PDB file of C-alpha atoms in Angstrom:
ATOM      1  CA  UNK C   1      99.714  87.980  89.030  1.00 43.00           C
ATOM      2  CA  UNK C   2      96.304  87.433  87.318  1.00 44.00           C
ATOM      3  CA  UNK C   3      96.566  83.992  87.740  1.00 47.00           C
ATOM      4  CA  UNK C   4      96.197  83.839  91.460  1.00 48.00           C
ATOM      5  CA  UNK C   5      92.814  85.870  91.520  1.00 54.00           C
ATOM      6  CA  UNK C   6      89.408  83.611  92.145  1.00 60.00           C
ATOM      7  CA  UNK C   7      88.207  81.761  89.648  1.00 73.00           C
ATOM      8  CA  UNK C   8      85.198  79.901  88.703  1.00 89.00           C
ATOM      9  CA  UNK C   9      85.814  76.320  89.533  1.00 97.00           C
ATOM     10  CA  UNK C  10      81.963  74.873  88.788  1.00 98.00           C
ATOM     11  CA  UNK C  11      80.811  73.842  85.678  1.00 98.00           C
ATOM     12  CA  UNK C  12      76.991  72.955  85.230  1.00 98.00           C
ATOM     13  CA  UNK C  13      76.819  69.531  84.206  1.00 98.00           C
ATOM     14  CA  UNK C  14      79.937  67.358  82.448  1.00 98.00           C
ATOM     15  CA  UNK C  15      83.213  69.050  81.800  1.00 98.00           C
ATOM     16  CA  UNK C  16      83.489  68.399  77.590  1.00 98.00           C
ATOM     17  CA  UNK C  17      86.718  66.984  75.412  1.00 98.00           C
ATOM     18  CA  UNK C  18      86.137  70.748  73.665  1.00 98.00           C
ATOM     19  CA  UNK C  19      86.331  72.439  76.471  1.00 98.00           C
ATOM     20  CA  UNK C  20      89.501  71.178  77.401  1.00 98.00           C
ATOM     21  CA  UNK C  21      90.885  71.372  74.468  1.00 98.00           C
ATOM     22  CA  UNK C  22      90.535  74.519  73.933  1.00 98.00           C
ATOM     23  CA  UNK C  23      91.754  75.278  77.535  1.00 97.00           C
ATOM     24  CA  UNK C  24      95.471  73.251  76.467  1.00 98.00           C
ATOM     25  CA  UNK C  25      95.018  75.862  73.262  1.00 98.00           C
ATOM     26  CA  UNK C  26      95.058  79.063  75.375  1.00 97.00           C
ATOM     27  CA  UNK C  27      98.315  78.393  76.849  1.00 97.00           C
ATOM     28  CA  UNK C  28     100.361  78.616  73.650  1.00 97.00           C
ATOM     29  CA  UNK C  29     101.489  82.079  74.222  1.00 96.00           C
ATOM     30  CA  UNK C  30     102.791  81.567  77.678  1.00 97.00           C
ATOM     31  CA  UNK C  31     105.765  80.403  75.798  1.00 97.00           C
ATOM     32  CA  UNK C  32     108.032  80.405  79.723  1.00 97.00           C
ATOM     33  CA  UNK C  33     105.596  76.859  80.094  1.00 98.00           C
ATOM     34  CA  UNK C  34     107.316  73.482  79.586  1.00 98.00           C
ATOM     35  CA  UNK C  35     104.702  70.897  80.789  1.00 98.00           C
ATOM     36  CA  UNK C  36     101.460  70.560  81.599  1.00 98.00           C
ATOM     37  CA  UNK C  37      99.885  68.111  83.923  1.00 98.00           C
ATOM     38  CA  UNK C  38      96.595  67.128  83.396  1.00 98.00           C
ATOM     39  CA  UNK C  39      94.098  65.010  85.862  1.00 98.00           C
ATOM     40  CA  UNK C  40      90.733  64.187  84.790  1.00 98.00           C
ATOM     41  CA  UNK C  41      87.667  62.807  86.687  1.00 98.00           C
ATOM     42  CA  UNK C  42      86.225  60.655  84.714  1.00 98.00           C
ATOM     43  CA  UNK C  43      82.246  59.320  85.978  1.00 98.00           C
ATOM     44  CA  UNK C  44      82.973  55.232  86.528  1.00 97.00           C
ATOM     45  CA  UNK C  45      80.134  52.679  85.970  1.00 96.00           C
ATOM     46  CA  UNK C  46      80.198  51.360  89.587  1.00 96.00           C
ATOM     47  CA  UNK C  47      78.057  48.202  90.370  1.00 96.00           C
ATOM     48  CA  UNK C  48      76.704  48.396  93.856  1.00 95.00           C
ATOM     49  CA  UNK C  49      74.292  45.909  95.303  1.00 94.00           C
ATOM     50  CA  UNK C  50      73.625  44.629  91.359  1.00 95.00           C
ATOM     51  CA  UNK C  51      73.034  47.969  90.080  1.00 97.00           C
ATOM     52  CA  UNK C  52      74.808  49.958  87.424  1.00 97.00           C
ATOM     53  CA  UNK C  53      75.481  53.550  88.240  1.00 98.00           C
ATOM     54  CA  UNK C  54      74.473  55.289  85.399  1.00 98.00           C
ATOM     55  CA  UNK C  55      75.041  59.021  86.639  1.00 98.00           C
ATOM     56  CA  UNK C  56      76.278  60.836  89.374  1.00 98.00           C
ATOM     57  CA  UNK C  57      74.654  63.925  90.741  1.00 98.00           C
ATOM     58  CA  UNK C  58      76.995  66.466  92.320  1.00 98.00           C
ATOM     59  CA  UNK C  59      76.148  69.074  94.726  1.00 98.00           C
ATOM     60  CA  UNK C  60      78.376  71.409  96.958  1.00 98.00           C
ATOM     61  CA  UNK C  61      78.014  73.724  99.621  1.00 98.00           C
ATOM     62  CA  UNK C  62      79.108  76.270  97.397  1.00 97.00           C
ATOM     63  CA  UNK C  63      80.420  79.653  99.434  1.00 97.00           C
ATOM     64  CA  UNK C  64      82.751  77.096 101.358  1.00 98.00           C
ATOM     65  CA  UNK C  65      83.809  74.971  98.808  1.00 98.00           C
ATOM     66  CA  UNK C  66      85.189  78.253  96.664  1.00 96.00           C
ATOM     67  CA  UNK C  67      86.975  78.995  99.658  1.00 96.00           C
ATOM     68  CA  UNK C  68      88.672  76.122 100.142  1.00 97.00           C
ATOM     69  CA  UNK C  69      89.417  76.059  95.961  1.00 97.00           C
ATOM     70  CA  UNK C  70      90.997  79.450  96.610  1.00 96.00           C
ATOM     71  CA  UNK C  71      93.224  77.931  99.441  1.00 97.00           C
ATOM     72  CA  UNK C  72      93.753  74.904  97.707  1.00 98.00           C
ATOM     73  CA  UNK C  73      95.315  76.946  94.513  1.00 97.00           C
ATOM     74  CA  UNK C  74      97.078  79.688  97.079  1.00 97.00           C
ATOM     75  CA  UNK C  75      98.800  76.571  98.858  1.00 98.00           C
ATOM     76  CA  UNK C  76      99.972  74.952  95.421  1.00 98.00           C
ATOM     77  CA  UNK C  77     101.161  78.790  94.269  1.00 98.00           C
ATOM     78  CA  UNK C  78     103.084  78.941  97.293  1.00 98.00           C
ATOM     79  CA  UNK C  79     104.392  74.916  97.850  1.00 98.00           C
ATOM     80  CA  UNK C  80     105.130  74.440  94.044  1.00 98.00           C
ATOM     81  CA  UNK C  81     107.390  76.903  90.964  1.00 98.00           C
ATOM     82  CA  UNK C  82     104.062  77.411  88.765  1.00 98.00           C
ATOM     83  CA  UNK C  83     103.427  79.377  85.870  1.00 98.00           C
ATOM     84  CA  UNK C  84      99.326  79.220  86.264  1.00 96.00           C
ATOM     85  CA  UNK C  85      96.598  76.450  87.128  1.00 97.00           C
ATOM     86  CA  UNK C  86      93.379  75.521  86.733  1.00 97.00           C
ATOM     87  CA  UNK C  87      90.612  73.502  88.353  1.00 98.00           C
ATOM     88  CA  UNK C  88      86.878  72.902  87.208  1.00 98.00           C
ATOM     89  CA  UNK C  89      84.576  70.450  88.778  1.00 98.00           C
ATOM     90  CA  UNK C  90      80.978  70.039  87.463  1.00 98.00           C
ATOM     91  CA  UNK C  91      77.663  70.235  89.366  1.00 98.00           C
ATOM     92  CA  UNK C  92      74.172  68.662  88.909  1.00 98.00           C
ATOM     93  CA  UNK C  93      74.413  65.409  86.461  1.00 98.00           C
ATOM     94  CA  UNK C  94      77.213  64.225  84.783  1.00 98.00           C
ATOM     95  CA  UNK C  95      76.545  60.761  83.082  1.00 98.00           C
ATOM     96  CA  UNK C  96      78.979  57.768  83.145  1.00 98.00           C
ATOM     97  CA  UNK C  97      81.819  58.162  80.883  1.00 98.00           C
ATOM     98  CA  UNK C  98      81.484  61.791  81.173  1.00 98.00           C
ATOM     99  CA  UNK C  99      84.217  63.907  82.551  1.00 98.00           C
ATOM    100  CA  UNK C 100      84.271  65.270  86.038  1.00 98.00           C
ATOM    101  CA  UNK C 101      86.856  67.027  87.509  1.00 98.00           C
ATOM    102  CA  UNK C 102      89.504  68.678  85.430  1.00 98.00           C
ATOM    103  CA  UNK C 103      92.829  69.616  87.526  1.00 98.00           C
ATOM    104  CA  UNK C 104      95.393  71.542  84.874  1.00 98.00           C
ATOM    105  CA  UNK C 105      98.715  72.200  86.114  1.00 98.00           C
ATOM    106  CA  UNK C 106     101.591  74.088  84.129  1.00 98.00           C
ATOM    107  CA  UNK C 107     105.162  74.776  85.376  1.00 98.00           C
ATOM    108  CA  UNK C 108     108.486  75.248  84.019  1.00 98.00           C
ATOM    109  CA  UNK C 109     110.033  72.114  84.653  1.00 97.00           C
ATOM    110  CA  UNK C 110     107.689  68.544  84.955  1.00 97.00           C
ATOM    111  CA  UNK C 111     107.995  67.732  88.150  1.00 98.00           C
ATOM    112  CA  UNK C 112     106.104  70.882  89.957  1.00 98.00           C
ATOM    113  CA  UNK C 113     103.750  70.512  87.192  1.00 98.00           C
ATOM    114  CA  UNK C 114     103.303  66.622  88.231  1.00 98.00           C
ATOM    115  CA  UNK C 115     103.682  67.394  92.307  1.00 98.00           C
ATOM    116  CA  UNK C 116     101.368  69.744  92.192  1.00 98.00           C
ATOM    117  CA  UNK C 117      98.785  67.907  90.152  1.00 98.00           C
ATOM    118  CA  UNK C 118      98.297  64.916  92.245  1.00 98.00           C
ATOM    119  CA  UNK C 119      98.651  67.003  95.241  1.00 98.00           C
ATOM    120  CA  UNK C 120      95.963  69.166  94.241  1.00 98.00           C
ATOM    121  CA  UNK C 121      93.668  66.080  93.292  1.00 98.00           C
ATOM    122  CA  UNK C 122      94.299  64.584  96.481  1.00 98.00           C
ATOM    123  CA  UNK C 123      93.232  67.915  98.632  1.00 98.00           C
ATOM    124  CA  UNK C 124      90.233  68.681  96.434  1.00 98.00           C
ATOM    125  CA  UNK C 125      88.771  65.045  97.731  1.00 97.00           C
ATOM    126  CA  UNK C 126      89.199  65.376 101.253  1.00 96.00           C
ATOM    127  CA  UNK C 127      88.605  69.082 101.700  1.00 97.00           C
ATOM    128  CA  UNK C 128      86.029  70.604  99.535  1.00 98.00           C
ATOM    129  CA  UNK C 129      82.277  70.084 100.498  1.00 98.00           C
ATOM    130  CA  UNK C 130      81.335  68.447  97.510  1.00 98.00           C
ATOM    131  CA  UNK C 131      79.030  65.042  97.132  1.00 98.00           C
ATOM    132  CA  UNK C 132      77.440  62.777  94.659  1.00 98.00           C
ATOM    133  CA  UNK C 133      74.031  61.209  94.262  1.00 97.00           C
ATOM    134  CA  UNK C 134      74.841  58.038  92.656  1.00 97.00           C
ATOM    135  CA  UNK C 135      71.823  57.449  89.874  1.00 98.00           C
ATOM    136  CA  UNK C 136      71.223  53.601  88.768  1.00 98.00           C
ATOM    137  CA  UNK C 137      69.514  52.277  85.815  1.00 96.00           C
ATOM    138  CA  UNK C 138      65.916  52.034  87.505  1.00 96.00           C
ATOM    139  CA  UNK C 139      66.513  55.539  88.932  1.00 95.00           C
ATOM    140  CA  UNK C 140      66.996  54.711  92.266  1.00 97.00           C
ATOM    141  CA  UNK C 141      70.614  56.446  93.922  1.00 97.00           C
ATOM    142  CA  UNK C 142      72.992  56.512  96.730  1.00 96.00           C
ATOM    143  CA  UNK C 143      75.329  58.480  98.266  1.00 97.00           C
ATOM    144  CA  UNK C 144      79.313  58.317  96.588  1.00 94.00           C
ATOM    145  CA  UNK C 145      81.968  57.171  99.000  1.00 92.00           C
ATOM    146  CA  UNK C 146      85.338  58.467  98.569  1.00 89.00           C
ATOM    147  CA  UNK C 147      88.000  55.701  98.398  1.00 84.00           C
TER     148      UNK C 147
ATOM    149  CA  UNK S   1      69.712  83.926 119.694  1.00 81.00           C
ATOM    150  CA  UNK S   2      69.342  82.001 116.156  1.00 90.00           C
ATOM    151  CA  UNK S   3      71.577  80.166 114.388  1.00 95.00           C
ATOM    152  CA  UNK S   4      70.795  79.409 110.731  1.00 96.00           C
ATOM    153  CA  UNK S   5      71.881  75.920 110.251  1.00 98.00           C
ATOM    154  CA  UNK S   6      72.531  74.078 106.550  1.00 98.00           C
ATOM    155  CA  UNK S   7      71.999  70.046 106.025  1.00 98.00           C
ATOM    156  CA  UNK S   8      73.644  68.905 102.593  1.00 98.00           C
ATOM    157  CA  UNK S   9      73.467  65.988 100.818  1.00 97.00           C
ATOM    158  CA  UNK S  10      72.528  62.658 102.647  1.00 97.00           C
ATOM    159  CA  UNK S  11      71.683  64.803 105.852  1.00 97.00           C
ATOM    160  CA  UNK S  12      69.388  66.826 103.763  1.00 97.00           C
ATOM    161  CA  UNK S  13      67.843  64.119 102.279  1.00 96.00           C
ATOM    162  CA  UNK S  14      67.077  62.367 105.827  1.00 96.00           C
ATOM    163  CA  UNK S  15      65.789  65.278 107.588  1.00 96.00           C
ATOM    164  CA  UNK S  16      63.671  66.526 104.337  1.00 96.00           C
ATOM    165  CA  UNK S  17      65.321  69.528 105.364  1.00 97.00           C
ATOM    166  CA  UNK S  18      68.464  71.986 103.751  1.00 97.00           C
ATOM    167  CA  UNK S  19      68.208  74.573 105.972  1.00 97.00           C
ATOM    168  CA  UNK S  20      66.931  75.180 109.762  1.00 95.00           C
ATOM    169  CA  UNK S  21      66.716  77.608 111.973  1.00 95.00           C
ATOM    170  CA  UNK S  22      67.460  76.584 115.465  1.00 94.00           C
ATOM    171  CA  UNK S  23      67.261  78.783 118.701  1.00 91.00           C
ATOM    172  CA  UNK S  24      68.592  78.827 121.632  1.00 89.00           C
ATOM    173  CA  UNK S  25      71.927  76.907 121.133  1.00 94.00           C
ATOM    174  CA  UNK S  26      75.262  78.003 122.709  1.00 94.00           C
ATOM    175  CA  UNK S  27      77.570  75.772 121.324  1.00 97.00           C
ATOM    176  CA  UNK S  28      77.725  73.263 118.391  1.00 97.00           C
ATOM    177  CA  UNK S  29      77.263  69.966 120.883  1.00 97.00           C
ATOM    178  CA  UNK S  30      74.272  71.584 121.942  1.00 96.00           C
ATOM    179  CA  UNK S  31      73.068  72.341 118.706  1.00 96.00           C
ATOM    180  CA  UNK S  32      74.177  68.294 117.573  1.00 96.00           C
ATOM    181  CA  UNK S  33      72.270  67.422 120.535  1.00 96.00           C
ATOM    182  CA  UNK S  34      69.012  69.023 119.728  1.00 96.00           C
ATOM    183  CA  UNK S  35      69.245  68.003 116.091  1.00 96.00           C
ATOM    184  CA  UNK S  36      69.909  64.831 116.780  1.00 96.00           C
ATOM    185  CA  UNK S  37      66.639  64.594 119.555  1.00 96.00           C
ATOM    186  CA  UNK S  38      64.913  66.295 116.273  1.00 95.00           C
ATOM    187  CA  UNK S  39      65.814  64.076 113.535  1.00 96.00           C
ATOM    188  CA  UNK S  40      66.172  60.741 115.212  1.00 96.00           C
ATOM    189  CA  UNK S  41      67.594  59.141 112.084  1.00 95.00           C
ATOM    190  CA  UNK S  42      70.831  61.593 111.795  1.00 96.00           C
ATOM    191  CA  UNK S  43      71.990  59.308 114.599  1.00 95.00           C
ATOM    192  CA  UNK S  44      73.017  56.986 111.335  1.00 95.00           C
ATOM    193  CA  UNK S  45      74.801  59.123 109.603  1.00 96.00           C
ATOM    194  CA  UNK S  46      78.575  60.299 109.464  1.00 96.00           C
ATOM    195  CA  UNK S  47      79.105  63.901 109.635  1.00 97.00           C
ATOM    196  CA  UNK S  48      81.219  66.984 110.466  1.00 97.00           C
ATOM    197  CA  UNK S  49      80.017  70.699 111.327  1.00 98.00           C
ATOM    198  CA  UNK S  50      81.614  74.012 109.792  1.00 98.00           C
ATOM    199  CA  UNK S  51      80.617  77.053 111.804  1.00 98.00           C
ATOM    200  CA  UNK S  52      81.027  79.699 109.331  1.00 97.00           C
ATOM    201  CA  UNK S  53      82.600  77.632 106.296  1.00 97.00           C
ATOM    202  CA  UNK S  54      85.010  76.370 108.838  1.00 97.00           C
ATOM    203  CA  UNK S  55      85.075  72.952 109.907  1.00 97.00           C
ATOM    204  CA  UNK S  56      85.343  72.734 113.871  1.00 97.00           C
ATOM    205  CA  UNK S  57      86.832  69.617 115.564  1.00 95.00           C
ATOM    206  CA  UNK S  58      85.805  70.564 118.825  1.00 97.00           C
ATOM    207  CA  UNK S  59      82.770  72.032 120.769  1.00 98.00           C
ATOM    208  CA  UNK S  60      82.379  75.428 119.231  1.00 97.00           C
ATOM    209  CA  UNK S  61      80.501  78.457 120.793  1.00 97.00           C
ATOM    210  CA  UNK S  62      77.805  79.843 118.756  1.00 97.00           C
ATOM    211  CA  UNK S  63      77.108  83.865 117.965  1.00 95.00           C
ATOM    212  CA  UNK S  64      73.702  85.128 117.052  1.00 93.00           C
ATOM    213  CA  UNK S  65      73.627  84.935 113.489  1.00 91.00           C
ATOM    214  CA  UNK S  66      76.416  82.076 112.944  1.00 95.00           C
ATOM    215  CA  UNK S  67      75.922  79.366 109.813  1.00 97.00           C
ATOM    216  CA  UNK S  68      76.133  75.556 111.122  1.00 98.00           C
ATOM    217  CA  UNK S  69      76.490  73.113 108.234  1.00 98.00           C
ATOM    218  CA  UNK S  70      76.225  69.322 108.702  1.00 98.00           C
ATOM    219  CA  UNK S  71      78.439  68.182 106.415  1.00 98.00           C
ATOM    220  CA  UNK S  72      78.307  64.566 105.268  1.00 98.00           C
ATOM    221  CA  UNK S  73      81.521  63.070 104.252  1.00 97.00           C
ATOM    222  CA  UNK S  74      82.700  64.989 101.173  1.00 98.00           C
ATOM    223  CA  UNK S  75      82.515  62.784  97.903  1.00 97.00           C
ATOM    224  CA  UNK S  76      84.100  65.308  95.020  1.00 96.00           C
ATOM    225  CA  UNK S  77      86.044  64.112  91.960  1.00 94.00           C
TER     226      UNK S  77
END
């Protein structure tokens, strides 16, 4: 049951293309896997009041947002048939285009895998204490609303 | 009794302030109270309070030693 113990969710700055790749690559020896679901966070060039967002800054209260990552992943384990998952979200500044959140969901059968995924997304938005300083072009920022 | 109290983003950019330590308090609406008499400008801002990583809906008593965060609304992904 190694997948269930805590893991390390934040990434220092943006999640990279290799990264994940190479995360999709470790799973070809859990040959019981049929699908994967994968959700990425990608940083969006928002304009607001005429000005580009250019970056976003995140920041987290850190002790409590693990916690709630490690219920988060318990409550999936538990709601959903899954053969492991994994979430990484990035701190400090990721720059637009940039990936942000990576939610990576495997499972026998596709629809756990896509269930879970979105469910997942959806609870790491309105439960973990995360936020983001908006940057614009002139360097200026402020604060990222949720939609 | 003190009560070591956190201020994230927004919050903690209002107040100038991440972390406070406040005295005195026995629950969390008299510890929004004296914040709020404190930093004038919080009175703007949107935000909920976790007593121990735990976010409380209602008036909370405070121990000696308890973590209050002000936590602005949360913004991840």
């Amino acid at each position: 049951m190694t997948e269930k113990k805590k893991h390390n969710v934040f990434i220092q700055g943006a999640i990279t293309p290799n990264f994940i790749a190479d995360s999709i690559a470790k799973h070809s020896g859990k040959t019981n896997i049929g699908g994967h679901d994968i959700f990425l966070g990608q940083v969006r060039n928002d304009l607001i009041d005429d000005k580009t967002v250019v970056a976003i800054e995140y920041s987290a209260y850190l002790e409590m947002a693990e916690e709630q990552f490690h219920e988060i992943r318990e409550a999936a384990f538990t709601k959903y048939n899954l053969v492991c998952m994994h979430i990484y979200h990035s701190l400090g500044a990721v720059k637009t285009g940039e990936i942000c959140l990576f939610v990576f969901v495997s499972s026998k059968h596709r629809k756990d895998a896509f269930d879970a995924c979105r469910d997942i997304v959806e609870q790491i938005k309105e439960m973990v204490p995360i936020w983001g300083k908006e940057i614009f072009e002139d360097e200026s920022h402020t604060w990222k609303i949720n939609k | 009794m003190n009560i070591n109290v956190l201020l994230f983003g927004s919050l903690a950019e209002a107040t100038g302030k991440s972390q406070l330590e406040i005295n005195n308090v026995l629950d969390t609406e008299t510890l929004r109270s004296k914040l709020l008499r404190e930093f004038p400008k919080l009175e703007k801002y949107k935000f909920v309070i976790a007593v121990c990583k735990h976010v409380v809906k209602s008036n909370t008593i405070l121990h000696e030693g308890d973590t209050v965060a002000l936590l602005p609304p949360f913004a991840g992904g």
